[in-house]
Coordinates of C-alpha atoms in Angstrom, one line a residue:
M1 CA 117.1 63.0 101.5
T2 CA 119.6 64.5 99.1
T3 CA 123.3 65.1 99.9
A4 CA 125.7 67.7 98.7
V5 CA 129.4 67.6 98.1
I6 CA 131.2 70.6 99.4
H7 CA 134.5 71.6 97.9
D8 CA 136.3 73.8 100.3
E9 CA 140.1 73.5 100.8
G10 CA 141.4 73.3 104.3
L11 CA 138.2 72.0 105.9
G12 CA 139.2 68.4 105.9
K13 CA 137.0 65.4 105.5
P14 CA 135.1 65.6 108.8
A15 CA 134.1 69.2 108.3
E16 CA 133.2 68.4 104.7
V17 CA 130.9 65.6 105.8
K18 CA 129.4 67.8 108.5
A19 CA 128.8 70.7 106.1
A20 CA 127.2 68.3 103.6
G21 CA 124.9 67.1 106.4
W22 CA 123.4 70.4 107.4
I23 CA 123.1 71.5 103.8
A24 CA 121.2 68.3 103.1
E25 CA 118.9 69.1 106.0
L26 CA 118.1 72.5 104.5
D27 CA 117.4 70.8 101.2
G28 CA 114.6 68.9 102.9
R29 CA 111.7 69.8 105.2
L30 CA 113.8 72.1 107.4
G31 CA 114.7 74.4 104.6
V32 CA 111.0 74.5 103.4
A33 CA 109.9 75.3 107.0
I34 CA 112.4 78.2 107.3
A35 CA 111.4 79.6 104.0
M36 CA 107.7 79.4 105.0
A37 CA 108.5 81.1 108.3
L38 CA 110.3 83.9 106.4
I39 CA 107.3 84.3 104.1
V40 CA 104.8 84.4 107.1
Y41 CA 107.0 87.0 108.8
A42 CA 107.1 89.2 105.7
A43 CA 103.3 89.0 105.3
V44 CA 102.7 89.9 108.9
R45 CA 105.1 92.7 108.8
G46 CA 103.5 93.8 105.5
V47 CA 100.0 93.9 107.2
F48 CA 101.3 96.1 110.0
T49 CA 103.1 98.4 107.5
A50 CA 100.0 98.7 105.4
A51 CA 97.8 99.4 108.5
S52 CA 100.0 102.3 109.7
T53 CA 101.0 104.0 106.4
P54 CA 98.8 106.6 104.7
F55 CA 98.1 106.4 101.0
W56 CA 100.3 108.6 98.7
Y57 CA 99.2 110.1 95.4
D58 CA 99.6 107.0 93.1
E59 CA 97.9 104.7 95.6
L60 CA 95.0 107.2 95.8
C61 CA 94.7 107.0 92.0
T62 CA 94.2 103.2 92.6
W63 CA 91.7 103.9 95.3
I64 CA 89.7 106.3 93.1
V65 CA 89.5 104.1 90.1
A66 CA 88.8 100.8 92.0
R67 CA 86.0 102.5 94.0
Q68 CA 84.0 103.6 91.0
P69 CA 80.3 102.5 91.4
T70 CA 80.4 100.0 88.6
V71 CA 83.0 98.1 86.5
S72 CA 81.9 100.0 83.5
A73 CA 82.4 103.3 85.3
M74 CA 85.9 102.1 86.3
Y75 CA 86.7 101.3 82.7
D76 CA 85.4 104.7 81.7
A77 CA 87.8 106.3 84.2
L78 CA 90.7 104.4 82.6
R79 CA 89.5 105.3 79.1
H80 CA 89.8 109.0 80.2
A81 CA 93.3 108.4 81.6
A82 CA 92.4 108.6 85.3
D83 CA 95.3 106.1 85.9
S84 CA 97.9 104.3 83.9
N85 CA 97.4 100.5 84.5
P86 CA 95.3 97.9 82.7
P87 CA 91.8 97.2 84.1
V88 CA 92.7 93.8 85.6
F89 CA 94.7 95.4 88.3
Y90 CA 91.8 97.5 89.5
L91 CA 89.5 94.4 89.4
I92 CA 91.8 92.7 91.8
E93 CA 91.9 95.8 94.0
R94 CA 88.2 96.1 93.9
L95 CA 87.8 92.5 95.0
S96 CA 90.2 92.9 97.8
A97 CA 88.5 96.0 99.0
S98 CA 85.2 94.2 99.1
L99 CA 86.6 91.6 101.5
I100 CA 88.4 93.7 104.1
K101 CA 87.1 96.6 106.0
N102 CA 90.4 98.4 106.7
E103 CA 91.1 100.1 103.4
H104 CA 94.8 100.5 104.1
I105 CA 95.2 96.7 104.4
A106 CA 92.6 95.9 101.8
F107 CA 94.1 97.9 98.9
R108 CA 97.6 96.7 99.8
L109 CA 96.8 93.0 100.5
P110 CA 97.4 92.0 96.8
S111 CA 100.9 93.4 97.0
I112 CA 101.6 91.7 100.3
A113 CA 100.4 88.4 98.8
G114 CA 102.4 89.1 95.6
F115 CA 105.6 89.6 97.6
A116 CA 105.0 86.3 99.5
I117 CA 104.8 84.5 96.1
V118 CA 108.1 86.2 95.1
L119 CA 109.9 84.9 98.1
W120 CA 108.6 81.3 97.6
C121 CA 109.4 81.3 93.9
V122 CA 113.0 82.7 94.5
F123 CA 113.5 79.9 97.0
L124 CA 112.3 77.3 94.6
V125 CA 114.4 78.6 91.7
A126 CA 117.6 78.9 93.7
K127 CA 117.1 75.6 95.5
R128 CA 116.5 73.7 92.2
R129 CA 119.9 74.8 90.7
S130 CA 121.8 74.8 94.0
N131 CA 120.6 73.7 97.4
G132 CA 118.4 74.7 100.3
T133 CA 121.0 76.8 102.0
V134 CA 121.6 79.0 98.9
G135 CA 117.9 79.1 98.3
L136 CA 117.3 80.5 101.8
V137 CA 120.1 83.1 101.5
C138 CA 118.8 84.4 98.1
T139 CA 115.3 84.5 99.5
T140 CA 116.4 86.4 102.6
A141 CA 118.4 88.8 100.4
I142 CA 115.2 89.9 98.7
L143 CA 114.3 91.6 102.0
M144 CA 117.1 94.0 101.4
T145 CA 115.6 95.3 98.2
T146 CA 113.1 98.0 97.2
L147 CA 110.8 95.2 96.1
Y148 CA 110.2 94.6 99.9
E149 CA 110.4 98.1 101.1
P150 CA 108.3 99.9 100.0
Y151 CA 106.6 98.1 97.1
A152 CA 105.6 94.9 99.0
T153 CA 103.0 97.1 100.8
E154 CA 101.9 99.6 98.1
A155 CA 98.5 99.6 96.4
R156 CA 100.1 99.5 93.0
P157 CA 100.8 96.5 90.7
Y158 CA 104.6 96.3 91.0
S159 CA 104.7 93.5 93.6
L160 CA 102.1 91.5 91.7
V161 CA 104.0 91.9 88.5
A162 CA 107.2 90.6 90.2
A163 CA 105.2 87.7 91.6
C164 CA 104.0 86.7 88.1
I165 CA 107.5 87.0 86.7
A166 CA 109.0 85.0 89.6
F167 CA 106.4 82.2 89.1
G168 CA 107.3 82.4 85.4
L169 CA 110.9 81.5 86.3
V170 CA 109.7 78.5 88.3
C171 CA 107.7 77.4 85.2
Y172 CA 110.5 78.0 82.8
Q173 CA 112.9 75.8 84.7
R174 CA 110.6 73.0 83.9
A175 CA 110.2 73.7 80.2
P176 CA 109.0 72.3 77.9
A177 CA 106.5 70.3 80.0
T178 CA 103.0 71.1 78.7
R179 CA 101.5 71.8 82.1
W180 CA 104.3 74.1 83.1
M181 CA 104.2 75.9 79.8
L182 CA 100.5 76.5 80.2
L183 CA 101.2 78.0 83.6
L184 CA 104.0 80.1 82.1
G185 CA 101.7 81.6 79.5
I186 CA 99.1 82.4 82.1
S187 CA 101.6 84.0 84.5
L188 CA 103.3 86.2 81.9
A189 CA 99.9 87.2 80.4
L190 CA 98.7 88.1 83.9
A191 CA 101.9 90.2 84.5
E192 CA 101.2 92.2 81.3
A193 CA 97.5 92.5 82.3
L194 CA 98.6 94.2 85.5
H195 CA 101.1 96.7 84.1
Y196 CA 102.0 97.6 80.6
Y197 CA 105.7 97.7 81.2
A198 CA 105.7 94.1 82.3
I199 CA 106.3 93.4 78.6
F200 CA 110.0 94.3 79.1
S201 CA 110.4 91.4 81.5
I202 CA 109.5 89.0 78.7
A203 CA 112.8 89.9 77.0
P204 CA 115.0 87.7 79.3
F205 CA 112.8 84.7 78.6
C206 CA 113.0 85.3 74.9
A207 CA 116.8 85.7 75.1
A208 CA 117.1 82.4 77.0
E209 CA 114.9 80.5 74.6
G210 CA 116.8 82.1 71.7
A211 CA 120.0 80.8 73.2
I212 CA 118.6 77.3 73.2
L213 CA 117.5 77.6 69.6
L214 CA 121.0 78.8 68.6
K215 CA 122.8 76.1 70.6
T216 CA 120.6 73.0 69.9
K217 CA 118.7 74.1 66.7
Q218 CA 115.6 73.0 68.6
F219 CA 112.5 75.2 68.3
R220 CA 110.4 74.5 71.5
W221 CA 107.1 75.7 70.2
K222 CA 105.3 75.2 73.5
V223 CA 107.7 77.6 75.1
W224 CA 107.4 80.2 72.4
L225 CA 103.6 79.9 72.5
A226 CA 103.7 80.6 76.2
L227 CA 105.9 83.6 75.7
A228 CA 103.6 84.9 73.0
C229 CA 100.7 84.8 75.5
S230 CA 102.2 87.9 77.2
F231 CA 101.4 90.0 74.2
L232 CA 97.6 89.3 74.3
P233 CA 96.7 91.7 77.1
L234 CA 98.8 94.4 75.5
A235 CA 96.8 93.9 72.3
V236 CA 93.5 93.9 74.1
F237 CA 94.2 97.0 76.2
W238 CA 96.2 98.9 73.6
P239 CA 93.5 101.5 73.1
L240 CA 93.6 102.4 76.8
L241 CA 97.4 102.7 76.6
M242 CA 97.1 105.0 73.6
Q243 CA 94.4 107.1 75.4
F244 CA 96.8 107.6 78.3
K245 CA 99.7 108.5 76.0
A246 CA 97.5 110.9 74.1
A247 CA 96.6 112.6 77.4
F248 CA 100.1 112.8 78.9
G249 CA 102.6 112.2 76.1
A250 CA 103.1 115.7 74.9
H251 CA 105.0 116.9 77.9
M252 CA 106.2 113.8 79.7
W253 CA 107.3 113.6 83.3
S254 CA 110.5 111.5 83.7
P255 CA 111.4 110.8 80.1
P256 CA 114.0 108.1 79.6
A257 CA 117.5 109.3 80.1
L258 CA 120.6 107.1 80.0
G259 CA 122.1 108.9 83.0
N260 CA 119.2 107.8 85.1
I261 CA 119.6 104.1 84.4
T262 CA 122.8 103.1 86.2
P263 CA 121.5 104.5 89.6
I264 CA 118.7 102.1 89.4
Y265 CA 121.1 99.3 90.5
G266 CA 121.9 101.1 93.7
W267 CA 118.2 101.9 94.2
F268 CA 117.4 98.2 94.1
F269 CA 119.3 97.8 97.3
H270 CA 118.7 101.2 99.0
T271 CA 122.3 102.2 98.4
G272 CA 124.4 104.4 96.2
A273 CA 124.8 104.1 92.5
A274 CA 128.4 103.1 92.6
I275 CA 127.7 100.2 95.0
G276 CA 124.7 99.0 93.0
I277 CA 126.6 99.2 89.7
G278 CA 129.5 97.3 91.3
I279 CA 127.2 94.5 92.5
A280 CA 125.5 94.2 89.0
A281 CA 128.9 94.3 87.2
A282 CA 130.3 91.6 89.4
L283 CA 127.3 89.3 89.0
S284 CA 127.3 89.9 85.3
A285 CA 131.0 89.1 85.0
V286 CA 130.4 85.8 86.8
L287 CA 127.5 84.9 84.4
V288 CA 129.6 85.8 81.4
L289 CA 132.5 83.9 82.6
A290 CA 130.3 80.8 83.2
L291 CA 128.9 81.2 79.7
L292 CA 132.3 81.5 78.1
S293 CA 134.0 78.7 80.2
P294 CA 131.4 76.0 80.7
G295 CA 132.3 73.2 83.1
T296 CA 134.5 75.3 85.4
A297 CA 132.2 75.1 88.4
P298 CA 133.4 73.2 91.4
D299 CA 130.6 70.7 90.9
P300 CA 130.0 70.4 87.1
A301 CA 126.9 68.3 87.7
A302 CA 125.3 71.3 89.5
E303 CA 126.2 73.8 86.8
P304 CA 123.0 75.6 85.5
P305 CA 122.1 75.2 81.9
S306 CA 123.6 78.0 79.7
H307 CA 120.2 79.3 78.8
E308 CA 119.4 80.0 82.5
L309 CA 122.6 82.0 82.7
V310 CA 121.4 84.0 79.7
L311 CA 118.1 84.4 81.5
A312 CA 119.7 85.8 84.6
L313 CA 122.1 88.0 82.6
V314 CA 119.3 89.7 80.6
F315 CA 117.3 90.2 83.8
L316 CA 120.3 92.1 85.2
A317 CA 120.1 94.3 82.1
L318 CA 116.4 95.0 82.5
P319 CA 116.9 98.7 83.4
F320 CA 118.7 99.1 80.0
I321 CA 115.9 97.2 78.2
G322 CA 113.3 99.4 79.9
F323 CA 115.3 102.5 78.8
A324 CA 115.5 101.3 75.2
G325 CA 111.8 100.4 75.1
T326 CA 110.6 103.7 76.5
K327 CA 113.0 105.6 74.3
I328 CA 111.6 103.9 71.2
G329 CA 108.0 104.2 72.4
H330 CA 108.3 107.7 73.7
G331 CA 107.2 106.6 77.2
I332 CA 107.9 107.4 80.8
M333 CA 110.8 105.7 82.5
V334 CA 110.7 105.3 86.3
N335 CA 112.8 103.0 88.5
R336 CA 109.9 101.0 89.8
Y337 CA 108.9 99.9 86.3
V338 CA 111.9 97.6 86.1
L339 CA 111.6 96.1 89.6
P340 CA 111.7 92.5 88.3
G341 CA 115.4 93.2 87.6
V342 CA 115.8 92.3 91.3
L343 CA 115.0 88.7 90.3
G344 CA 118.0 88.7 88.1
M345 CA 120.2 89.7 91.0
A346 CA 118.8 86.9 93.1
M347 CA 119.3 84.3 90.3
A348 CA 122.9 85.4 89.7
C349 CA 123.7 85.5 93.4
G350 CA 122.4 81.9 93.7
Y351 CA 124.7 80.7 90.9
L352 CA 127.7 82.6 92.4
L353 CA 127.1 81.1 95.8
Q354 CA 126.8 77.6 94.3
W355 CA 130.3 78.0 92.8
S356 CA 131.8 79.7 95.9
G357 CA 132.0 76.8 98.4
S358 CA 130.4 76.5 101.8
K359 CA 132.7 79.0 103.6
S360 CA 131.8 81.8 101.2
V361 CA 128.1 80.8 101.5
A362 CA 128.3 81.0 105.3
V363 CA 130.0 84.4 105.2
F364 CA 127.5 85.8 102.8
A365 CA 124.6 84.3 104.8
V366 CA 125.9 86.0 108.0
F367 CA 126.1 89.3 106.2
V368 CA 122.6 89.1 104.8
L369 CA 121.1 88.0 108.1
F370 CA 122.9 90.9 109.9
V371 CA 121.6 93.5 107.4
V372 CA 118.1 92.2 107.4
A373 CA 118.0 91.9 111.2
F374 CA 119.2 95.4 111.7
Q375 CA 116.7 96.7 109.1
E376 CA 113.8 94.9 110.7
R377 CA 114.8 95.9 114.3
S378 CA 114.7 99.5 113.1
F379 CA 111.3 99.0 111.6
W380 CA 109.8 97.6 114.8
V381 CA 111.4 100.2 117.0
T382 CA 110.2 103.0 114.7
H383 CA 106.7 101.7 114.6
R384 CA 106.4 100.7 118.2
G385 CA 103.3 102.2 119.7
H386 CA 101.5 103.0 116.4
L387 CA 101.5 99.8 114.4
T388 CA 97.8 100.3 113.4
A389 CA 97.5 104.1 113.6
V390 CA 97.8 106.1 110.4
H391 CA 99.2 109.6 110.7
S392 CA 96.9 111.8 108.6
P393 CA 98.8 113.9 106.0
A394 CA 96.2 116.6 106.7
E395 CA 97.0 116.7 110.5
D396 CA 100.0 119.1 110.3
L397 CA 98.2 121.5 108.0
V398 CA 95.1 121.6 110.2
R399 CA 97.3 122.3 113.2
I400 CA 99.0 125.2 111.4
L401 CA 95.6 126.7 110.3
N402 CA 94.2 126.4 113.8
G403 CA 97.0 128.9 114.8
L404 CA 95.8 131.3 112.1
P405 CA 92.2 132.1 113.2
R406 CA 92.2 135.5 111.4
Y407 CA 92.4 133.7 108.0
R408 CA 89.8 131.0 108.7
D409 CA 87.5 132.2 105.9
L410 CA 90.2 132.0 103.2
P411 CA 90.6 129.0 100.9
V412 CA 93.9 127.1 101.2
V413 CA 95.7 126.3 98.0
I414 CA 98.0 123.2 98.3
S415 CA 100.9 124.2 96.0
D416 CA 102.1 120.6 95.2
G417 CA 99.6 118.2 93.7
L418 CA 101.4 115.3 95.3
D419 CA 100.5 116.9 98.7
Y420 CA 97.0 117.9 97.8
L421 CA 95.5 114.5 97.0
P422 CA 96.5 112.8 100.3
I423 CA 95.6 115.9 102.3
A424 CA 92.1 116.0 100.7
H425 CA 91.6 112.3 101.2
Y426 CA 92.4 112.3 104.9
A427 CA 90.9 115.7 105.9
S428 CA 87.5 115.9 107.4
P429 CA 84.7 116.8 104.9
E430 CA 84.6 120.4 106.3
E431 CA 88.4 120.8 106.0
A432 CA 88.5 119.2 102.5
R433 CA 86.1 121.8 101.2
R434 CA 88.6 124.5 102.2
F435 CA 91.6 122.8 100.7
V436 CA 92.1 123.5 97.0
S437 CA 94.3 122.5 94.2
V438 CA 94.6 124.9 91.2
V439 CA 95.7 123.6 87.8
D440 CA 97.2 125.3 84.8
P441 CA 98.8 122.8 82.5
A442 CA 100.3 125.4 80.1
A443 CA 102.0 127.2 83.0
S444 CA 103.2 123.9 84.5
V445 CA 105.0 123.1 81.3
T446 CA 106.6 126.6 81.4
Y447 CA 107.8 126.4 85.0
Q448 CA 108.7 122.7 85.4
G449 CA 108.7 121.1 81.9
N450 CA 105.7 118.8 82.3
D451 CA 102.0 118.9 83.1
I452 CA 101.3 115.4 84.4
L453 CA 100.0 116.4 87.8
E454 CA 97.9 119.3 86.4
K455 CA 96.2 117.0 83.9
S456 CA 95.9 114.1 86.3
L457 CA 94.1 116.1 89.0
A458 CA 91.8 117.7 86.3
I459 CA 90.8 114.2 85.2
L460 CA 90.4 112.8 88.7
R461 CA 88.0 115.5 89.8
S462 CA 85.5 113.9 87.5
Y463 CA 85.6 110.6 89.4
T464 CA 85.7 111.7 93.0
L465 CA 85.0 114.7 95.2
L466 CA 87.9 117.1 94.9
Q467 CA 88.3 120.8 95.1
V468 CA 90.4 121.1 91.9
H469 CA 89.9 124.4 90.0
D470 CA 91.3 125.9 86.9
F471 CA 93.5 128.8 88.1
P472 CA 92.0 131.6 86.0
A473 CA 88.5 130.9 87.3
F474 CA 89.8 130.5 90.9
A475 CA 91.8 133.7 90.7
A476 CA 88.8 135.6 89.4
E477 CA 86.8 134.6 92.4
H478 CA 89.4 134.7 95.1
R479 CA 91.7 137.8 95.2
T480 CA 93.2 136.7 98.5
F481 CA 94.0 133.1 99.6
L482 CA 96.5 131.1 101.6
L483 CA 99.2 129.0 99.8
Y484 CA 100.6 125.9 101.5
S485 CA 104.1 125.0 100.3
R486 CA 106.5 122.3 101.2
G487 CA 109.1 122.8 98.4
G488 CA 108.4 119.4 96.8
P489 CA 109.2 118.4 93.2
F490 CA 106.0 119.8 91.8
D491 CA 105.8 122.9 94.1
W492 CA 106.1 125.6 91.5
W493 CA 103.2 127.9 92.3
P494 CA 105.1 130.3 94.6
N495 CA 107.5 131.1 91.9
R496 CA 104.8 131.6 89.3
L497 CA 102.7 133.8 91.5
V498 CA 105.6 136.1 92.4
R499 CA 106.6 136.4 88.8
E500 CA 103.1 137.3 87.8
G501 CA 102.8 140.2 90.3
Y502 CA 101.0 138.6 93.3
A503 CA 102.1 139.6 96.8
L504 CA 103.2 136.7 98.9
R505 CA 103.8 137.1 102.6
A506 CA 104.9 134.2 104.8
V507 CA 102.5 133.9 107.8
V508 CA 104.0 130.6 108.9
A509 CA 107.6 129.4 108.4
E510 CA 108.5 126.0 109.9
A511 CA 111.1 123.5 109.0
G512 CA 110.3 122.7 105.3
V513 CA 106.9 124.3 105.4
R514 CA 105.7 127.7 104.4
V515 CA 102.2 129.2 104.4
Y516 CA 101.8 132.4 102.4
L517 CA 99.1 135.0 102.4
V518 CA 98.6 135.6 98.7
E519 CA 97.0 138.8 97.5
M520 CA 96.4 139.8 94.0
G521 CA 98.6 142.7 93.1
A522 CA 99.4 144.2 89.7
V523 CA 98.9 141.0 87.8
R524 CA 100.6 141.1 84.4
P525 CA 98.3 140.7 81.5

């Protein structure tokens, strides 16, 4: 069993020996057992979350593509820009769906498993450079991030990508051993095969290896070959990416903007931008100080190699790397695309705790445990009584329409496409035939600056049963209809209809919800 030397003034030798004892215990089987218990808990919690949460728009895109009748049909859907990820992700989802009957668990199980891998890898990385106590604290802190809630239980590739990158960190700590470099190449290639923007997470590894090259003049070709493997899926699936860009690139939703980057650090921890930036700045300062003043750690023998400090520092900068990459490539920039940046936070936190002494570690551990315990208690209290029951997004609308019997023969246009797809998915077949989404990409650009939902729904209707109609054709057939509006980010139809001369009369007005009776008036030519 390993021992640890604790440098903490005022503790005295007996306390120092005692602290070293329990830290040594956590370096052994006890620490592994606690880490495994934490992983099991997160997985069980993830299953309950998955079983009780309805799919939202993006997850339903996954559902539609993965459930195509054949793999070739699935590829054809991607070739026509039905969704934005490489085919490998949908193959994994397809396999998972074939194994589990409950679709909410089946399509989210890969993400649940991915998050479990993230936790284990963070524990190994932090423990290798510090001790079991720090490893457990860093692992538990991941439960405070958006990687856990909501992305550990979302039928999208973000958790799986983070798992591949986290395993890549474990492999890189063991470079340049051949076996581990083979695994590094596989893990990074798989990350890119799951999401195109995973390529940004390769930058920290390249920076770290570049630091070794500059410092030692040693070119570790096995490592560089492993890093180069990450570009293979990008090359293979490049035509699909270009098809997606051709379909949606003219009028992008969420184009990269520098002002949207710094708030990502707060978003990582479900907090405000100022707090997030403060955390990132403090951790970055510690890493820079360690790089500029090597050998200043309380225990120089435990000081991480300089290239690992560079690795963590560049991971902290991942939001800015994502911004630069999407700006150059004229792509979409969304917070969740740089979620692996959370791993940089965990690594930097581990190095800071290693240098802080046992008292600081204990204080931070208590803080993390308190926050996570409060968070988890809130979850179980909120979900008590409906841990396996999904609240249908169509339920509220059906209830409202049942109170409007005089309009039962009118079609119901769902104003916001983000609302329409979940409502159509969960509605009964009879109800779904009545619920409609109307699309007009040119008008969408005029009223909100992008046409992503209009084009997305127009494409998806070719691959599943949806009542999605081009607005001119729908308006020619239906001079009167109901319009369901919740004022969401893509809810622009009420404004457009009023401006174009339609008469809108609110027949239902509840908190955040409006149902309008729309009648064609003097429509402008």
